[in-house]
mmCIF file of C-alpha atoms and ligand atoms in Angstrom:
data_model
loop_
_atom_site.group_PDB
_atom_site.id
_atom_site.type_symbol
_atom_site.label_atom_id
_atom_site.label_comp_id
_atom_site.label_asym_id
_atom_site.label_seq_id
_atom_site.Cartn_x
_atom_site.Cartn_y
_atom_site.Cartn_z
ATOM 1 C CA MET A 1 37.164 14.279 7.181
ATOM 2 C CA THR A 2 35.391 11.201 8.491
ATOM 3 C CA LYS A 3 35.739 7.834 6.944
ATOM 4 C CA LYS A 4 33.536 6.712 4.063
ATOM 5 C CA LYS A 5 30.817 4.196 4.820
ATOM 6 C CA GLU A 6 31.065 0.805 3.204
ATOM 7 C CA VAL A 7 27.754 1.003 1.371
ATOM 8 C CA LYS A 8 28.537 -1.777 -1.083
ATOM 9 C CA LYS A 9 29.412 -4.245 1.628
ATOM 10 C CA LEU A 10 26.657 -3.185 4.009
ATOM 11 C CA TYR A 11 23.910 -3.783 1.452
ATOM 12 C CA ASN A 12 25.654 -6.467 -0.556
ATOM 13 C CA LEU A 13 25.469 -4.398 -3.769
ATOM 14 C CA PRO A 14 26.870 -5.644 -7.107
ATOM 15 C CA SER A 15 29.919 -3.689 -8.415
ATOM 16 C CA GLU A 16 28.639 -3.564 -11.972
ATOM 17 C CA ILE A 17 25.568 -1.323 -12.277
ATOM 18 C CA PHE A 18 22.816 -2.136 -14.759
ATOM 19 C CA PHE A 19 19.150 -1.290 -15.226
ATOM 20 C CA CYS A 20 16.095 -3.442 -15.730
ATOM 21 C CA LYS A 21 15.258 -3.853 -19.424
ATOM 22 C CA GLU A 22 11.577 -3.182 -18.757
ATOM 23 C CA CYS A 23 11.376 -0.604 -15.977
ATOM 24 C CA THR A 24 13.822 1.965 -14.547
ATOM 25 C CA ILE A 25 15.090 0.189 -11.438
ATOM 26 C CA SER A 26 18.750 -0.762 -11.182
ATOM 27 C CA ASN A 27 20.435 -3.758 -9.626
ATOM 28 C CA GLN A 28 21.502 -1.526 -6.719
ATOM 29 C CA ARG A 29 18.142 -1.872 -5.013
ATOM 30 C CA PRO A 30 18.920 -4.094 -2.018
ATOM 31 C CA ARG A 31 17.792 -7.725 -2.402
ATOM 32 C CA ILE A 32 16.345 -7.260 -5.932
ATOM 33 C CA THR A 33 17.130 -10.032 -8.427
ATOM 34 C CA PHE A 34 17.229 -10.196 -12.240
ATOM 35 C CA ASP A 35 16.540 -12.967 -14.745
ATOM 36 C CA LYS A 36 18.850 -13.903 -17.640
ATOM 37 C CA MET A 37 17.137 -11.379 -19.900
ATOM 38 C CA GLY A 38 17.956 -8.546 -17.503
ATOM 39 C CA VAL A 39 14.397 -8.149 -16.229
ATOM 40 C CA CYS A 40 13.900 -7.427 -12.531
ATOM 41 C CA SER A 41 11.975 -9.551 -10.051
ATOM 42 C CA ALA A 42 9.315 -6.861 -9.598
ATOM 43 C CA CYS A 43 8.537 -6.734 -13.353
ATOM 44 C CA ASN A 44 8.433 -10.506 -13.532
ATOM 45 C CA TYR A 45 6.192 -10.674 -10.488
ATOM 46 C CA LYS A 46 3.809 -8.179 -12.082
ATOM 47 C CA LYS A 47 3.619 -10.297 -15.252
ATOM 48 C CA PHE A 48 3.165 -13.446 -13.232
ATOM 49 C CA LYS A 49 0.293 -11.848 -11.345
ATOM 50 C CA LYS A 50 -1.396 -10.637 -14.522
ATOM 51 C CA LYS A 51 -1.204 -14.042 -16.143
ATOM 52 C CA ASN A 52 -1.676 -16.526 -13.368
ATOM 53 C CA ILE A 53 -3.693 -15.129 -10.549
ATOM 54 C CA ASP A 54 -7.345 -15.930 -10.328
ATOM 55 C CA TRP A 55 -8.589 -12.871 -8.446
ATOM 56 C CA GLN A 56 -11.974 -14.442 -7.859
ATOM 57 C CA GLN A 57 -10.300 -17.323 -6.096
ATOM 58 C CA ARG A 58 -8.235 -14.858 -4.064
ATOM 59 C CA GLU A 59 -11.357 -12.994 -3.043
ATOM 60 C CA THR A 60 -12.858 -16.253 -1.823
ATOM 61 C CA GLU A 61 -9.734 -16.683 0.291
ATOM 62 C CA LEU A 62 -10.196 -13.159 1.638
ATOM 63 C CA LEU A 63 -13.816 -13.838 2.555
ATOM 64 C CA LYS A 64 -12.705 -16.944 4.424
ATOM 65 C CA LEU A 65 -10.023 -14.994 6.240
ATOM 66 C CA CYS A 66 -12.518 -12.320 7.276
ATOM 67 C CA ASP A 67 -14.946 -14.975 8.505
ATOM 68 C CA LYS A 68 -12.189 -16.581 10.532
ATOM 69 C CA PHE A 69 -11.307 -13.351 12.352
ATOM 70 C CA ARG A 70 -14.651 -11.552 12.419
ATOM 71 C CA LYS A 71 -15.901 -11.031 15.948
ATOM 72 C CA ASN A 72 -19.607 -10.832 16.377
ATOM 73 C CA ASN A 73 -19.505 -9.346 19.863
ATOM 74 C CA GLY A 74 -18.968 -5.741 18.791
ATOM 75 C CA GLU A 75 -15.228 -5.709 19.423
ATOM 76 C CA TYR A 76 -12.618 -4.687 16.885
ATOM 77 C CA ASP A 77 -11.587 -7.603 14.704
ATOM 78 C CA VAL A 78 -8.820 -6.172 12.512
ATOM 79 C CA VAL A 79 -6.078 -3.570 12.920
ATOM 80 C CA VAL A 80 -5.502 -1.450 9.823
ATOM 81 C CA PRO A 81 -2.311 0.627 9.809
ATOM 82 C CA CYS A 82 -3.488 3.756 8.034
ATOM 83 C CA SER A 83 -1.989 7.223 7.955
ATOM 84 C CA GLY A 84 -4.884 8.647 5.969
ATOM 85 C CA GLY A 85 -2.932 8.045 2.771
ATOM 86 C CA LYS A 86 -4.467 6.457 -0.311
ATOM 87 C CA ASP A 87 -3.405 2.857 0.359
ATOM 88 C CA GLY A 88 -4.374 2.449 4.012
ATOM 89 C CA THR A 89 -7.613 4.292 3.295
ATOM 90 C CA PHE A 90 -8.449 1.788 0.571
ATOM 91 C CA VAL A 91 -7.736 -1.150 2.907
ATOM 92 C CA ALA A 92 -9.761 0.240 5.822
ATOM 93 C CA HIS A 93 -12.727 1.298 3.708
ATOM 94 C CA GLN A 94 -12.929 -1.999 1.822
ATOM 95 C CA LEU A 95 -12.685 -4.073 4.991
ATOM 96 C CA LYS A 96 -15.339 -2.062 6.751
ATOM 97 C CA HIS A 97 -17.831 -1.512 3.958
ATOM 98 C CA LYS A 98 -17.338 -4.402 1.567
ATOM 99 C CA TYR A 99 -16.338 -7.180 3.952
ATOM 100 C CA GLY A 100 -18.231 -6.135 7.076
ATOM 101 C CA MET A 101 -15.241 -6.032 9.413
ATOM 102 C CA ASN A 102 -14.899 -3.744 12.432
ATOM 103 C CA PRO A 103 -11.462 -2.169 11.941
ATOM 104 C CA LEU A 104 -9.379 -0.252 14.426
ATOM 105 C CA CYS A 105 -7.237 2.103 12.365
ATOM 106 C CA VAL A 106 -3.856 3.091 13.757
ATOM 107 C CA THR A 107 -1.274 5.641 12.676
ATOM 108 C CA TRP A 108 2.283 6.059 13.814
ATOM 109 C CA ALA A 109 2.751 9.832 13.727
ATOM 110 C CA PRO A 110 5.104 11.275 11.090
ATOM 111 C CA LEU A 111 8.229 13.046 12.360
ATOM 112 C CA VAL A 112 6.891 16.443 11.265
ATOM 113 C CA TYR A 113 3.335 16.531 9.911
ATOM 114 C CA THR A 114 2.613 18.418 6.696
ATOM 115 C CA SER A 115 -0.674 20.301 6.790
ATOM 116 C CA GLN A 116 -1.790 18.208 3.804
ATOM 117 C CA GLY A 117 -0.987 14.969 5.645
ATOM 118 C CA ARG A 118 -2.854 16.005 8.765
ATOM 119 C CA LYS A 119 -5.799 17.171 6.665
ATOM 120 C CA ASN A 120 -6.001 13.791 4.953
ATOM 121 C CA LEU A 121 -5.883 11.929 8.263
ATOM 122 C CA ASP A 122 -8.723 14.085 9.605
ATOM 123 C CA SER A 123 -10.791 13.567 6.450
ATOM 124 C CA PHE A 124 -10.217 9.850 6.699
ATOM 125 C CA ILE A 125 -11.299 9.673 10.365
ATOM 126 C CA ASN A 126 -14.255 11.952 9.673
ATOM 127 C CA SER A 127 -15.434 9.653 6.895
ATOM 128 C CA GLY A 128 -16.295 7.188 9.680
ATOM 129 C CA PHE A 129 -13.434 5.335 11.355
ATOM 130 C CA ASN A 130 -12.200 4.558 14.857
ATOM 131 C CA HIS A 131 -8.603 5.592 15.055
ATOM 132 C CA ILE A 132 -5.596 5.792 17.381
ATOM 133 C CA LEU A 133 -2.575 7.996 16.791
ATOM 134 C CA GLY A 134 0.730 6.849 18.287
ATOM 135 C CA THR A 135 3.317 9.514 19.070
ATOM 136 C CA SER A 136 6.714 8.803 20.585
ATOM 137 C CA ASP A 137 8.679 11.189 22.804
ATOM 138 C CA PRO A 138 9.934 13.882 20.360
ATOM 139 C CA VAL A 139 13.177 14.441 22.269
ATOM 140 C CA ILE A 140 14.173 10.792 21.848
ATOM 141 C CA THR A 141 12.750 10.563 18.332
ATOM 142 C CA LYS A 142 14.852 13.534 17.233
ATOM 143 C CA LYS A 143 17.990 12.027 18.732
ATOM 144 C CA LEU A 144 17.340 8.704 17.023
ATOM 145 C CA THR A 145 16.563 10.407 13.721
ATOM 146 C CA TYR A 146 19.866 12.261 13.834
ATOM 147 C CA LEU A 147 21.780 9.104 14.783
ATOM 148 C CA SER A 148 20.207 6.979 12.110
ATOM 149 C CA PHE A 149 20.798 9.649 9.460
ATOM 150 C CA LYS A 150 24.456 9.656 10.441
ATOM 151 C CA GLU A 151 25.056 5.989 11.160
ATOM 152 C CA LEU A 152 22.659 4.334 8.684
ATOM 153 C CA GLY A 153 22.363 7.014 6.027
ATOM 154 C CA ASP A 154 18.603 7.038 6.527
ATOM 155 C CA PRO A 155 16.843 9.418 8.919
ATOM 156 C CA PHE A 156 13.666 7.373 8.679
ATOM 157 C CA GLN A 157 14.743 4.301 10.598
ATOM 158 C CA PRO A 158 13.134 5.323 13.943
ATOM 159 C CA PHE A 159 9.899 6.137 12.139
ATOM 160 C CA ILE A 160 9.982 2.733 10.451
ATOM 161 C CA TYR A 161 10.466 0.994 13.817
ATOM 162 C CA GLY A 162 7.425 2.727 15.242
ATOM 163 C CA GLN A 163 5.364 2.277 12.097
ATOM 164 C CA SER A 164 6.090 -1.470 12.075
ATOM 165 C CA ASN A 165 5.641 -2.113 15.782
ATOM 166 C CA PHE A 166 2.769 0.151 16.791
ATOM 167 C CA PRO A 167 0.104 -1.970 15.035
ATOM 168 C CA LEU A 168 1.411 -5.019 16.934
ATOM 169 C CA PHE A 169 1.136 -3.188 20.253
ATOM 170 C CA MET A 170 -2.413 -2.154 19.423
ATOM 171 C CA ALA A 171 -3.368 -5.679 18.332
ATOM 172 C CA LEU A 172 -2.150 -7.010 21.672
ATOM 173 C CA ASN A 173 -3.892 -4.295 23.684
ATOM 174 C CA TYR A 174 -7.253 -4.859 22.039
ATOM 175 C CA GLU A 175 -6.956 -8.643 21.666
ATOM 176 C CA ILE A 176 -7.163 -8.384 17.876
ATOM 177 C CA LYS A 177 -5.691 -11.324 15.972
ATOM 178 C CA LEU A 178 -5.539 -9.872 12.467
ATOM 179 C CA ILE A 179 -3.516 -6.961 11.088
ATOM 180 C CA MET A 180 -4.162 -6.016 7.469
ATOM 181 C CA TYR A 181 -1.505 -4.219 5.463
ATOM 182 C CA GLY A 182 -1.747 -2.922 1.920
ATOM 183 C CA GLU A 183 0.877 -4.077 -0.519
ATOM 184 C CA ASN A 184 3.954 -6.155 0.146
ATOM 185 C CA GLY A 185 6.575 -3.596 -0.930
ATOM 186 C CA GLU A 186 9.302 -6.184 -0.831
ATOM 187 C CA VAL A 187 7.740 -8.228 -3.649
ATOM 188 C CA GLU A 188 5.806 -5.504 -5.519
ATOM 189 C CA TYR A 189 8.757 -3.118 -5.867
ATOM 190 C CA GLY A 190 11.701 -5.512 -5.979
ATOM 191 C CA GLY A 191 13.399 -7.368 -3.147
ATOM 192 C CA ASP A 192 13.344 -10.701 -1.398
ATOM 193 C CA MET A 193 10.791 -12.831 -3.269
ATOM 194 C CA LYS A 194 10.447 -15.588 -0.707
ATOM 195 C CA ASN A 195 7.089 -14.225 0.462
ATOM 196 C CA ALA A 196 5.731 -13.492 -3.011
ATOM 197 C CA TYR A 197 3.273 -16.349 -3.089
ATOM 198 C CA ILE A 198 1.956 -16.190 0.447
ATOM 199 C CA PRO A 199 -0.416 -13.642 1.959
ATOM 200 C CA THR A 200 1.349 -13.008 5.233
ATOM 201 C CA ARG A 201 4.121 -10.928 6.673
ATOM 202 C CA THR A 202 6.283 -12.321 9.424
ATOM 203 C CA ILE A 203 7.860 -10.482 12.304
ATOM 204 C CA LYS A 204 11.010 -12.547 11.722
ATOM 205 C CA ASP A 205 11.678 -10.559 8.519
ATOM 206 C CA TYR A 206 11.429 -7.213 10.273
ATOM 207 C CA ASN A 207 15.123 -6.740 10.933
ATOM 208 C CA LYS A 208 16.168 -7.725 7.436
ATOM 209 C CA HIS A 209 13.427 -6.207 5.294
ATOM 210 C CA TYR A 210 12.440 -3.130 7.235
ATOM 211 C CA PHE A 211 15.150 -2.292 9.737
ATOM 212 C CA SER A 212 18.259 -2.600 7.481
ATOM 213 C CA GLY A 213 19.562 -5.350 9.771
ATOM 214 C CA ILE A 214 19.624 -2.996 12.755
ATOM 215 C CA SER A 215 17.194 -3.744 15.562
ATOM 216 C CA PRO A 216 16.100 -0.952 17.952
ATOM 217 C CA ASP A 217 18.385 -2.334 20.729
ATOM 218 C CA PHE A 218 21.371 -1.311 18.620
ATOM 219 C CA TRP A 219 20.926 2.324 19.710
ATOM 220 C CA GLU A 220 21.637 1.586 23.347
ATOM 221 C CA ARG A 221 25.326 1.891 22.468
ATOM 222 C CA TYR A 222 24.685 5.565 21.715
ATOM 223 C CA ASN A 223 23.432 6.088 25.258
ATOM 224 C CA ILE A 224 19.755 5.849 24.448
ATOM 225 C CA LEU A 225 18.129 4.127 27.414
ATOM 226 C CA SER A 226 16.334 0.862 26.941
ATOM 227 C CA LYS A 227 13.127 2.355 28.390
ATOM 228 C CA ASP A 228 13.304 5.216 25.882
ATOM 229 C CA LEU A 229 13.538 2.685 23.066
ATOM 230 C CA TYR A 230 10.421 0.855 24.259
ATOM 231 C CA PRO A 231 7.927 2.278 21.726
ATOM 232 C CA PHE A 232 10.363 1.500 18.918
ATOM 233 C CA LYS A 233 11.068 -2.056 19.994
ATOM 234 C CA GLY A 234 7.655 -3.608 19.847
ATOM 235 C CA PRO A 235 6.421 -6.786 21.480
ATOM 236 C CA SER A 236 8.497 -9.972 21.377
ATOM 237 C CA ASP A 237 8.162 -12.547 18.586
ATOM 238 C CA ASP A 238 7.176 -15.116 21.211
ATOM 239 C CA LEU A 239 4.280 -13.058 22.471
ATOM 240 C CA ILE A 240 3.003 -12.392 18.932
ATOM 241 C CA ASN A 241 3.188 -16.102 18.144
ATOM 242 C CA LYS A 242 1.607 -17.095 21.435
ATOM 243 C CA LYS A 243 -1.289 -14.726 20.843
ATOM 244 C CA LYS A 244 -1.559 -16.047 17.266
ATOM 245 C CA ILE A 245 -1.576 -12.583 15.712
ATOM 246 C CA GLU A 246 -1.417 -12.756 11.914
ATOM 247 C CA MET A 247 -0.300 -10.005 9.544
ATOM 248 C CA HIS A 248 -1.714 -10.169 6.017
ATOM 249 C CA PHE A 249 -1.371 -8.104 2.865
ATOM 250 C CA LEU A 250 -4.558 -7.049 1.107
ATOM 251 C CA GLY A 251 -2.410 -6.831 -2.046
ATOM 252 C CA TYR A 252 -2.265 -10.623 -2.029
ATOM 253 C CA TYR A 253 -6.038 -10.923 -2.122
ATOM 254 C CA LYS A 254 -6.882 -8.006 -4.397
ATOM 255 C CA SER A 255 -5.132 -6.567 -7.433
ATOM 256 C CA TRP A 256 -3.060 -3.650 -6.158
ATOM 257 C CA ASP A 257 -2.860 -0.397 -8.114
ATOM 258 C CA PRO A 258 -1.652 2.715 -6.229
ATOM 259 C CA GLN A 259 -3.272 5.084 -8.711
ATOM 260 C CA GLU A 260 -6.630 3.337 -8.466
ATOM 261 C CA ASN A 261 -6.345 3.466 -4.668
ATOM 262 C CA PHE A 262 -5.855 7.190 -4.998
ATOM 263 C CA TYR A 263 -9.114 7.619 -6.944
ATOM 264 C CA TYR A 264 -10.880 5.371 -4.451
ATOM 265 C CA ALA A 265 -9.602 7.302 -1.395
ATOM 266 C CA GLN A 266 -10.527 10.590 -3.056
ATOM 267 C CA LYS A 267 -14.043 9.409 -3.763
ATOM 268 C CA HIS A 268 -14.835 7.728 -0.443
ATOM 269 C CA CYS A 269 -12.762 9.446 2.236
ATOM 270 C CA GLY A 270 -12.021 12.985 1.046
ATOM 271 C CA PHE A 271 -8.367 12.279 0.272
ATOM 272 C CA SER A 272 -6.671 15.174 -1.528
ATOM 273 C CA VAL A 273 -3.246 15.769 -3.018
ATOM 274 C CA ASN A 274 -0.534 18.384 -2.756
ATOM 275 C CA ASP A 275 -0.811 21.470 -4.935
ATOM 276 C CA GLU A 276 2.708 20.828 -6.134
ATOM 277 C CA ARG A 277 4.683 17.698 -6.935
ATOM 278 C CA ASN A 278 6.850 16.050 -4.244
ATOM 279 C CA GLU A 279 10.517 17.009 -4.396
ATOM 280 C CA GLY A 280 12.681 14.466 -6.196
ATOM 281 C CA THR A 281 9.797 13.212 -8.295
ATOM 282 C CA TYR A 282 6.781 14.181 -10.397
ATOM 283 C CA SER A 283 4.020 12.547 -8.362
ATOM 284 C CA LYS A 284 1.621 14.355 -6.076
ATOM 285 C CA TYR A 285 -0.346 11.586 -4.429
ATOM 286 C CA ALA A 286 2.124 9.368 -2.541
ATOM 287 C CA SER A 287 3.865 9.937 0.787
ATOM 288 C CA LEU A 288 2.404 13.330 1.626
ATOM 289 C CA ASP A 289 2.377 13.190 5.402
ATOM 290 C CA ASP A 290 5.866 14.001 6.572
ATOM 291 C CA LYS A 291 7.946 17.115 5.922
ATOM 292 C CA LEU A 292 11.075 15.028 6.363
ATOM 293 C CA ASP A 293 10.429 12.024 4.154
ATOM 294 C CA GLY A 294 12.132 13.680 1.189
ATOM 295 C CA PHE A 295 15.395 13.052 3.036
ATOM 296 C CA HIS A 296 14.712 9.332 3.228
ATOM 297 C CA TYR A 297 14.292 9.219 -0.552
ATOM 298 C CA TYR A 298 17.252 11.518 -1.130
ATOM 299 C CA MET A 299 19.521 9.257 0.917
ATOM 300 C CA ALA A 300 18.396 6.266 -1.162
ATOM 301 C CA TYR A 301 19.496 8.273 -4.192
ATOM 302 C CA ILE A 302 22.874 8.906 -2.553
ATOM 303 C CA LYS A 303 23.407 5.323 -1.359
ATOM 304 C CA PHE A 304 21.984 3.372 -4.288
ATOM 305 C CA GLY A 305 21.641 5.915 -7.102
ATOM 306 C CA ILE A 306 17.907 5.197 -6.857
ATOM 307 C CA GLY A 307 15.880 8.346 -6.211
ATOM 308 C CA ARG A 308 12.213 8.892 -5.712
ATOM 309 C CA ALA A 309 11.475 9.374 -9.423
ATOM 310 C CA THR A 310 13.107 6.021 -10.179
ATOM 311 C CA SER A 311 10.879 4.260 -7.660
ATOM 312 C CA ASP A 312 7.759 6.057 -8.889
ATOM 313 C CA THR A 313 8.434 5.494 -12.597
ATOM 314 C CA ALA A 314 9.376 1.831 -12.061
ATOM 315 C CA HIS A 315 5.996 0.928 -10.595
ATOM 316 C CA GLU A 316 4.046 3.177 -12.966
ATOM 317 C CA ILE A 317 5.705 1.435 -15.926
ATOM 318 C CA ARG A 318 4.766 -1.943 -14.450
ATOM 319 C CA ASP A 319 1.215 -0.695 -13.900
ATOM 320 C CA GLY A 320 1.044 0.428 -17.549
ATOM 321 C CA LYS A 321 0.567 4.122 -16.667
ATOM 322 C CA ILE A 322 3.676 5.359 -18.514
ATOM 323 C CA ASN A 323 6.185 3.747 -20.894
ATOM 324 C CA ARG A 324 9.867 3.158 -20.210
ATOM 325 C CA ASP A 325 11.092 6.105 -22.324
ATOM 326 C CA GLU A 326 8.799 8.484 -20.473
ATOM 327 C CA GLY A 327 10.059 6.970 -17.234
ATOM 328 C CA ILE A 328 13.689 7.542 -18.190
ATOM 329 C CA GLN A 329 13.019 11.211 -18.996
ATOM 330 C CA LEU A 330 11.308 11.700 -15.619
ATOM 331 C CA VAL A 331 14.232 10.043 -13.808
ATOM 332 C CA LYS A 332 16.674 12.309 -15.627
ATOM 333 C CA ARG A 333 14.658 15.363 -14.718
ATOM 334 C CA TYR A 334 13.807 14.742 -11.057
ATOM 335 C CA ASP A 335 15.783 11.930 -9.428
ATOM 336 C CA HIS A 336 18.760 14.083 -8.377
ATOM 337 C CA GLU A 337 16.731 16.873 -6.797
ATOM 338 C CA LYS A 338 17.853 17.645 -3.258
ATOM 339 C CA PRO A 339 14.922 18.465 -0.967
ATOM 340 C CA SER A 340 15.034 22.205 -0.320
ATOM 341 C CA LYS A 341 11.540 23.078 0.854
ATOM 342 C CA TYR A 342 11.992 21.584 4.322
ATOM 343 C CA TYR A 343 15.782 21.589 4.417
ATOM 344 C CA ASN A 344 16.051 24.034 7.313
ATOM 345 C CA ILE A 345 13.384 22.148 9.242
ATOM 346 C CA PHE A 346 15.385 18.956 8.804
ATOM 347 C CA LEU A 347 18.612 20.616 9.974
ATOM 348 C CA GLU A 348 16.843 22.042 12.998
ATOM 349 C CA TYR A 349 15.115 18.752 13.801
ATOM 350 C CA CYS A 350 18.423 16.862 13.773
ATOM 351 C CA ASP A 351 20.429 19.736 15.228
ATOM 352 C CA LEU A 352 22.775 19.746 12.225
ATOM 353 C CA THR A 353 24.578 22.469 10.303
ATOM 354 C CA ASP A 354 24.582 22.651 6.520
ATOM 355 C CA GLY A 355 28.237 21.579 6.531
ATOM 356 C CA GLU A 356 27.553 18.565 8.760
ATOM 357 C CA PHE A 357 24.641 17.535 6.542
ATOM 358 C CA ASN A 358 26.820 17.546 3.439
ATOM 359 C CA GLU A 359 29.590 15.694 5.207
ATOM 360 C CA VAL A 360 27.227 12.874 6.177
ATOM 361 C CA VAL A 361 25.798 12.748 2.653
ATOM 362 C CA ASP A 362 29.259 12.466 1.079
ATOM 363 C CA GLN A 363 30.248 9.649 3.440
ATOM 364 C CA TRP A 364 27.429 7.589 1.959
ATOM 365 C CA ARG A 365 28.510 8.062 -1.672
ATOM 366 C CA SER A 366 30.027 4.774 -2.683
ATOM 367 C CA ASP A 367 32.902 4.865 -5.205
ATOM 368 C CA HIS A 368 31.186 2.325 -7.413
ATOM 369 C CA ILE A 369 28.165 4.651 -7.799
ATOM 370 C CA TRP A 370 29.705 8.155 -7.683
ATOM 371 C CA HIS A 371 32.764 9.955 -8.971
ATOM 372 C CA LYS A 372 33.845 13.569 -9.122
ATOM 373 C CA VAL A 373 33.920 15.395 -12.464
ATOM 374 C CA ASN A 374 35.240 18.979 -12.358
ATOM 375 C CA ASN A 375 34.764 18.896 -8.611
ATOM 376 C CA ASN A 376 31.075 17.949 -8.895
ATOM 377 C CA TRP A 377 29.590 14.611 -7.859
ATOM 378 C CA LYS A 378 28.311 12.622 -10.835
ATOM 379 C CA LEU A 379 26.692 9.206 -11.058
ATOM 380 C CA ARG A 380 29.015 6.804 -12.832
ATOM 381 C CA LYS A 381 26.147 5.198 -14.667
ATOM 382 C CA THR A 382 22.722 6.596 -15.538
ATOM 383 C CA ILE A 383 19.793 5.014 -17.298
ATOM 384 C CA TRP A 384 19.594 7.805 -19.923
ATOM 385 C CA GLU A 385 23.220 7.414 -20.980
ATOM 386 C CA GLU A 386 23.138 3.636 -21.085
HETATM 387 ZN ZN1 ZN B 260 11.907 -4.066 -13.840
#
């Protein structure tokens, strides 16, 4: 039996678990904060935005930004990271058709494409976009996915490296100074609020906010060669600063509503949803591209007690789509669901046995979140028993 991971220490999690009074998120989400009334930073940010933001003023700022970066020589003037999902599609389509930009859309390939995900990417491209797909060496990607599942309790880390760095590579290659993202997940869904009132994303936050404090170089100690890590590493901070490449969030300039983006993408770019809900939740329209992403969400459930249904209900409550009681029932029903549809594909991809999978999972169950009752793992605290 291998040693338990120190989840609490690694992510600086509070020992005492409680839930936001307004949504379904708990204080175990890394970097989230709560006010004295027990309301989370994401709920407060949502209220702040509703009350205080002058969206007309923000649109004026967006127009200025576009004017600053617009090239009138026919070259690309903005990189839009877009997998063909609802959010990137909204960003790309708005920039091209409403703001007259010439976007280069880029996708970092999922680990294992779903047919639905690939279909949506094709529909998006076919609706009229220039696009580049980045694919890293599958042999190395598989090794890294296995290692990061085992060592970080999240198989998605290598994908996140590529997804974060590929747009920077493309911006450098094509001499594009602007990269436009969708929403700032860190502030919209709960996390470090220091960037809540500015439109940009900085490469300096990458390690902390997106890479769990582990930079791609870390994997050299597992005998992954530096040259094999190249596509995951990305260009240096110095080069990005020297070239004056800026990363902005469209969610700063325009009111951000995932469900509205879904309707928009459906209408303009042929986006379509799964026939069935995603495992671990009730939604059908988010994160459809990768057969393995259910394991990323499942590991968040194991490490933080926060599954995919918790994340989905928390933002839908904030967006006024469902109420908190409905959210709690959905969490109770779906959050714990272990992904089974692509389980064998995941095991094969990582070269794992069922026993090894379960051993890794159990190592990431922190004592302050889990205990055993009649030999079954149970959460110590749930939102429906609170
Ligand atoms: Zn909340």
